[in-house]
Short mmCIF file of C-alpha atoms in Angstrom, two decimals:
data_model
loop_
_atom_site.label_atom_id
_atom_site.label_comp_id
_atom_site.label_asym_id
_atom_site.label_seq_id
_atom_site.Cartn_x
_atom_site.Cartn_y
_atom_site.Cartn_z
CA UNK A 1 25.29 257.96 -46.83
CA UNK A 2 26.50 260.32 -43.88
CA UNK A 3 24.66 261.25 -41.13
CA UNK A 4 25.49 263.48 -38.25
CA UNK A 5 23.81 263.87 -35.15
CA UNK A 6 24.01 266.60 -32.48
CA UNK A 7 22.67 266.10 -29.28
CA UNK A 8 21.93 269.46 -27.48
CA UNK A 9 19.94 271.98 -29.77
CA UNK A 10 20.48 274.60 -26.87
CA UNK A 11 23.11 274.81 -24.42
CA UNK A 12 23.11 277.63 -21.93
CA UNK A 13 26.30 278.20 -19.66
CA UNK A 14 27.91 280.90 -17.36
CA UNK A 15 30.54 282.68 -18.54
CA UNK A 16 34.18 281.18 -17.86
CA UNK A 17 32.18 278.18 -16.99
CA UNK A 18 33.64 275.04 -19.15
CA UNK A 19 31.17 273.94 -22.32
CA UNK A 20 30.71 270.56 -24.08
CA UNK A 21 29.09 270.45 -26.76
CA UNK A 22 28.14 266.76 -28.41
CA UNK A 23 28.57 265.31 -32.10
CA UNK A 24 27.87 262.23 -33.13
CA UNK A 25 27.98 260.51 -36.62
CA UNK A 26 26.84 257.56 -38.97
CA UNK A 27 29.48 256.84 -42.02
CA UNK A 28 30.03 253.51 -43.61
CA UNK A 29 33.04 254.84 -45.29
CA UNK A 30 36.23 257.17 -43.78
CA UNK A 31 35.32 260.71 -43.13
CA UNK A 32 36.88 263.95 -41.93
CA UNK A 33 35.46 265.49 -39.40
CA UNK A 34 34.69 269.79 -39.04
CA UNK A 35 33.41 272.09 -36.56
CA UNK A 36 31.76 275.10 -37.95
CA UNK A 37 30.56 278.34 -35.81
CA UNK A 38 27.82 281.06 -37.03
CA UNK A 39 27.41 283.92 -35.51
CA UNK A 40 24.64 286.39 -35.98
CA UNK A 41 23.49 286.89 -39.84
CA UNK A 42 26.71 285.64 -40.63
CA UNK A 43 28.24 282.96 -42.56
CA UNK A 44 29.99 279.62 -41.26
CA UNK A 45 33.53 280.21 -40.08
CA UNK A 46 35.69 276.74 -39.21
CA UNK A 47 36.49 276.47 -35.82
CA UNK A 48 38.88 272.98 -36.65
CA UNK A 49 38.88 269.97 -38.38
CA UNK A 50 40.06 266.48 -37.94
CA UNK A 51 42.10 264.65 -41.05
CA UNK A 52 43.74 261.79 -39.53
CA UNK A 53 46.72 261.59 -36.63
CA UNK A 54 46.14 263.12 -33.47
CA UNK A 55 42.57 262.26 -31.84
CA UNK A 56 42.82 265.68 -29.87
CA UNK A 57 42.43 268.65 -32.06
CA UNK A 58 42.76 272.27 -31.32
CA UNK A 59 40.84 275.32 -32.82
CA UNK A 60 40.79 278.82 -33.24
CA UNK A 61 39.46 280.47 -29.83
CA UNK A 62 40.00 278.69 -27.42
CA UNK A 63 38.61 275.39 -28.62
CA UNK A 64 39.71 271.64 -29.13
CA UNK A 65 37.82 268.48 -30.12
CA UNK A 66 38.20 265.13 -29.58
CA UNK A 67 37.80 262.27 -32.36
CA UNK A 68 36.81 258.69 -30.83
CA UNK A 69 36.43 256.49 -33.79
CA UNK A 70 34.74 253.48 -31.21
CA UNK A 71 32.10 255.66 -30.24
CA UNK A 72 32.01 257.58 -33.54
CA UNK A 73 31.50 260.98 -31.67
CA UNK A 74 33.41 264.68 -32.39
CA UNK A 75 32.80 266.59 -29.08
CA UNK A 76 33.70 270.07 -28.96
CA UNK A 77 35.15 271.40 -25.75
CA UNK A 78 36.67 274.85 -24.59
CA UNK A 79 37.73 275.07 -20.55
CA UNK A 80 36.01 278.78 -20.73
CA UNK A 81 33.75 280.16 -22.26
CA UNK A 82 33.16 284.57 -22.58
CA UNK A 83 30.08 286.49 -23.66
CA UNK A 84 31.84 286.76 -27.67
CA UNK A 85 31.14 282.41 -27.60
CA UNK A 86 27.37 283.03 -28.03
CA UNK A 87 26.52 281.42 -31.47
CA UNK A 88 25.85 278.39 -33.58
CA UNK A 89 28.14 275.75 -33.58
CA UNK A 90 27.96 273.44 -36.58
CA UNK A 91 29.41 269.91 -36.40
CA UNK A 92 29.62 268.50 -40.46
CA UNK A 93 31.34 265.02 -41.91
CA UNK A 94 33.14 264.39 -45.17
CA UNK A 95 33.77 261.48 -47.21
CA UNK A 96 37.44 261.22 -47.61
CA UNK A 97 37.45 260.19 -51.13
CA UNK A 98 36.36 262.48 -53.72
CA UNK A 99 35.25 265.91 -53.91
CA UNK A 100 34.30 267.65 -50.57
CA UNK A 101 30.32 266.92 -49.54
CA UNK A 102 29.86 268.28 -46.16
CA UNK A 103 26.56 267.15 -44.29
CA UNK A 104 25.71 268.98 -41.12
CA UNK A 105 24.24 268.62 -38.23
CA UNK A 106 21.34 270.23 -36.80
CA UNK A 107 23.61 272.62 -35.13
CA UNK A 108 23.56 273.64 -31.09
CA UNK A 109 22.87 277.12 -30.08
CA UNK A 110 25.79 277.93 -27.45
CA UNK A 111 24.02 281.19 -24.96
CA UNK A 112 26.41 282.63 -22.34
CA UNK A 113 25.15 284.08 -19.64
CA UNK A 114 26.69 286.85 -17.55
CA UNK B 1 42.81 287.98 -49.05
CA UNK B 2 38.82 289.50 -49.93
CA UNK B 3 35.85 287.00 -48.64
CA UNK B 4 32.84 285.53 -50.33
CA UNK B 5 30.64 288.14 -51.28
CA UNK B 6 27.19 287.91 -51.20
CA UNK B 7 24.26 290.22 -52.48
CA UNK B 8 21.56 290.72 -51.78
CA UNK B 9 21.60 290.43 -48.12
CA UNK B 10 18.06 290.58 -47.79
CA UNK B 11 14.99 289.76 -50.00
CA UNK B 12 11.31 289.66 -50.01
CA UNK B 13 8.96 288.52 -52.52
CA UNK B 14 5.67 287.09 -52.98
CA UNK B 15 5.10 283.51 -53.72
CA UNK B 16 5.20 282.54 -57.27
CA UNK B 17 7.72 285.40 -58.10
CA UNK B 18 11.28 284.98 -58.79
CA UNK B 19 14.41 285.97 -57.63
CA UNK B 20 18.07 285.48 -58.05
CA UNK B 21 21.38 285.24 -55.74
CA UNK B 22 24.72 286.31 -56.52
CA UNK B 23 27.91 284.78 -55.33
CA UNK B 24 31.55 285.27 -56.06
CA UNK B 25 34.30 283.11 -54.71
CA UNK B 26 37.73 283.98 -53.30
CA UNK B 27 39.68 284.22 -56.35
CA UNK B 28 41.35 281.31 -57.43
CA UNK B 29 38.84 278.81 -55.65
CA UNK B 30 38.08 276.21 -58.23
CA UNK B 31 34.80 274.83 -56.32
CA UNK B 32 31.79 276.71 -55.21
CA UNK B 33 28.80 275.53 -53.77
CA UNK B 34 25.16 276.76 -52.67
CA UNK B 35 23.35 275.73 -49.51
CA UNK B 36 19.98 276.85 -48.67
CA UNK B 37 19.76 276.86 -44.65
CA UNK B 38 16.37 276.95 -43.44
CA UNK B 39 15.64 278.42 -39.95
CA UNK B 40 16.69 276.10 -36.93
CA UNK B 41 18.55 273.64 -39.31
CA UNK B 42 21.82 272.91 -40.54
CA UNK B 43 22.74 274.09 -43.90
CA UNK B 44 21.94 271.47 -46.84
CA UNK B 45 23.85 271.49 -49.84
CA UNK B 46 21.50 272.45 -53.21
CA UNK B 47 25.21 272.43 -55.92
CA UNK B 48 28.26 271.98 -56.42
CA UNK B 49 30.37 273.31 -59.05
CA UNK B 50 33.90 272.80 -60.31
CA UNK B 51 35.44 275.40 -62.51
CA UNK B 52 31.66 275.74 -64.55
CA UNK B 53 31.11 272.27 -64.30
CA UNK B 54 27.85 270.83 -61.99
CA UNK B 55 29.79 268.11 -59.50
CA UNK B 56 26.59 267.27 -57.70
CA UNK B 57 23.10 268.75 -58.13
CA UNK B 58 21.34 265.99 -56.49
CA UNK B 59 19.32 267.50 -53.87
CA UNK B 60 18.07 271.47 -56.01
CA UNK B 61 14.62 271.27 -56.93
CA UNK B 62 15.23 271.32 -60.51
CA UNK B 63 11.78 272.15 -61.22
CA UNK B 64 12.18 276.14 -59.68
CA UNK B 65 15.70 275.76 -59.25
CA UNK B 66 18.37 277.00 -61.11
CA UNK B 67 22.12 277.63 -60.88
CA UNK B 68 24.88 278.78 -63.32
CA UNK B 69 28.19 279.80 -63.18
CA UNK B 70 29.66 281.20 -66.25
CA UNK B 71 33.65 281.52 -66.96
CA UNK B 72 34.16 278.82 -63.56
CA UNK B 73 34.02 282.49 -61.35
CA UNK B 74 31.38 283.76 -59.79
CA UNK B 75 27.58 282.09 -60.09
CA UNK B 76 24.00 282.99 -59.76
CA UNK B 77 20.76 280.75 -58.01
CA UNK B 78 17.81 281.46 -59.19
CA UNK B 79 14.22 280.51 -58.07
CA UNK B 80 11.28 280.65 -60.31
CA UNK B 81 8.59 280.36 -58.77
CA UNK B 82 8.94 280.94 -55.03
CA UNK B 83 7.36 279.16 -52.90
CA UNK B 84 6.79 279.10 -48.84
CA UNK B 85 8.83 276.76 -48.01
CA UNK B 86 11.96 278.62 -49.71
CA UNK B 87 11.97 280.90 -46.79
CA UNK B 88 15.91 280.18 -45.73
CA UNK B 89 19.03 281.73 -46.05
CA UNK B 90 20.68 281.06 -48.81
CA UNK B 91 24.74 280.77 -48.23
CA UNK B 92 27.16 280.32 -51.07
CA UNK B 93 30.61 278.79 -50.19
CA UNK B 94 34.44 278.16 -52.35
CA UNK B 95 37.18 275.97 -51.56
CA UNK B 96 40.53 276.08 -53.47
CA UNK B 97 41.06 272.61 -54.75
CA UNK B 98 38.76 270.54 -56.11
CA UNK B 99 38.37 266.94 -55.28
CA UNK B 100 40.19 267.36 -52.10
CA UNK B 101 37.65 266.33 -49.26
CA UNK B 102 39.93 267.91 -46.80
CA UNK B 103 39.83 271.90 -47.52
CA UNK B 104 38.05 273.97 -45.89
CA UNK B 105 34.83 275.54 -47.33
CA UNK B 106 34.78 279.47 -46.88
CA UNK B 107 31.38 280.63 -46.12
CA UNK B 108 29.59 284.08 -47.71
CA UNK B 109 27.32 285.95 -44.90
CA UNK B 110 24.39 284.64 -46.79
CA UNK B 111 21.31 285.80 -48.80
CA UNK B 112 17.83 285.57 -46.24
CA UNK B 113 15.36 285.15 -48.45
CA UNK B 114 11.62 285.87 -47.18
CA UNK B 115 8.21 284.88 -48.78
CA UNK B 116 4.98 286.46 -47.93
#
């Protein structure tokens, strides 16, 4: 089974201040890796994904992630961060074989203060 | 291309009542799923279907829980009887191709369902 772990329920950060915000998972198998953000009474909307190649991925807004497969972590990243970032970010895992099952985190409220 | 549409937005009922979700996909998505998201968690998948066949049904409370989805389109959840704890939001998602652990899921703004 798949696990996935995020470390910060809350982060708080200045505006155009740089954000991390941590992902870590448990898979015995391959998985692909997805960062999901939900804004208020809203839906989940990807922010990226990681399939295989490149360890550094980039995202819609601003925002990159980087896979480490030794530590078995998905960190989400973005050098700047406006008012507009203030959600829910979502990290989930996927088994690579077979039909799509996310699991996701707990998720990590992102506030941006002025 | 038109979203996942959702409806209702919003519902409140008494425990012990029932009550019903509607989701249609983005047309031409051959998987859709439900996920009930309860309040300061991450969403947890309740079903999965494929075309109108159930993929994975492991985790809905098959005992109040019910899901259909006629013609492999759009699909209802149902909940008979409500209880407490079933206070969430209720999302519905569709991908395009099924068995492909790499799409995307696109995500409907959600059903929050309330229970007095």
């Amino acid at each position: 089974a798949q696990s996935v772990t995020q470390l910060d329920s809350q982060v708080p950060v200045f505006e155009e201040a740089p954000v991390e915000l941590r992902c870590n998972y448990s898979s015995s198998v391959s998985v692909y890796l997805f960062w999901y953000v939900q804004y208020p009474n809203q839906g989940l909307q990807l922010l990226l994904k990681y399939l295989s190649g490149s360890t550094l991925v980039k995202g819609i807004n601003g925002f990159e992630a980087e896979f480490n497969k030794s530590q078995t972590s998905f960190h989400l990243r973005k050098p700047s961060v406006h008012i507009s970032d203030t959600a829910e970010y979502f990290c989930a895992v996927s088994v690579i074989q077979g039909a799509q099952k996310l699991v996701f985190g707990q998720g990590t409220r992102l506030t941006i203060n002025p | 291309e038109a979203g996942v549409a959702q409806s209702p937005r919003y519902k409140i009922i008494e425990k012990r009542q029932s009550v019903a979700f509607w989701c249609n996909p983005i047309s031409g998505h051959a998987t859709l799923y439900w996920y009930q998201q309860i309040l300061g968690q991450g969403p947890k998948l309740l079903i999965q279907f494929q075309n109108n066949g159930v993929v994975d049904d492991s985790q809905l409370p098959k005992d109040r829980f019910s899901a259909e989805r006629l013609k492999g389109v759009d699909s209802t959840l149902k909940i008979q009887p409500a209880k407490l704890e079933d206070s969430a939001v209720y999302l519905c998602a569709s991908s395009l191709e099924p068995g492909q652990g790499s799409q995307p899921q696109h995500f409907g703004d959600g059903t929050r369902l309330s229970i007095l």
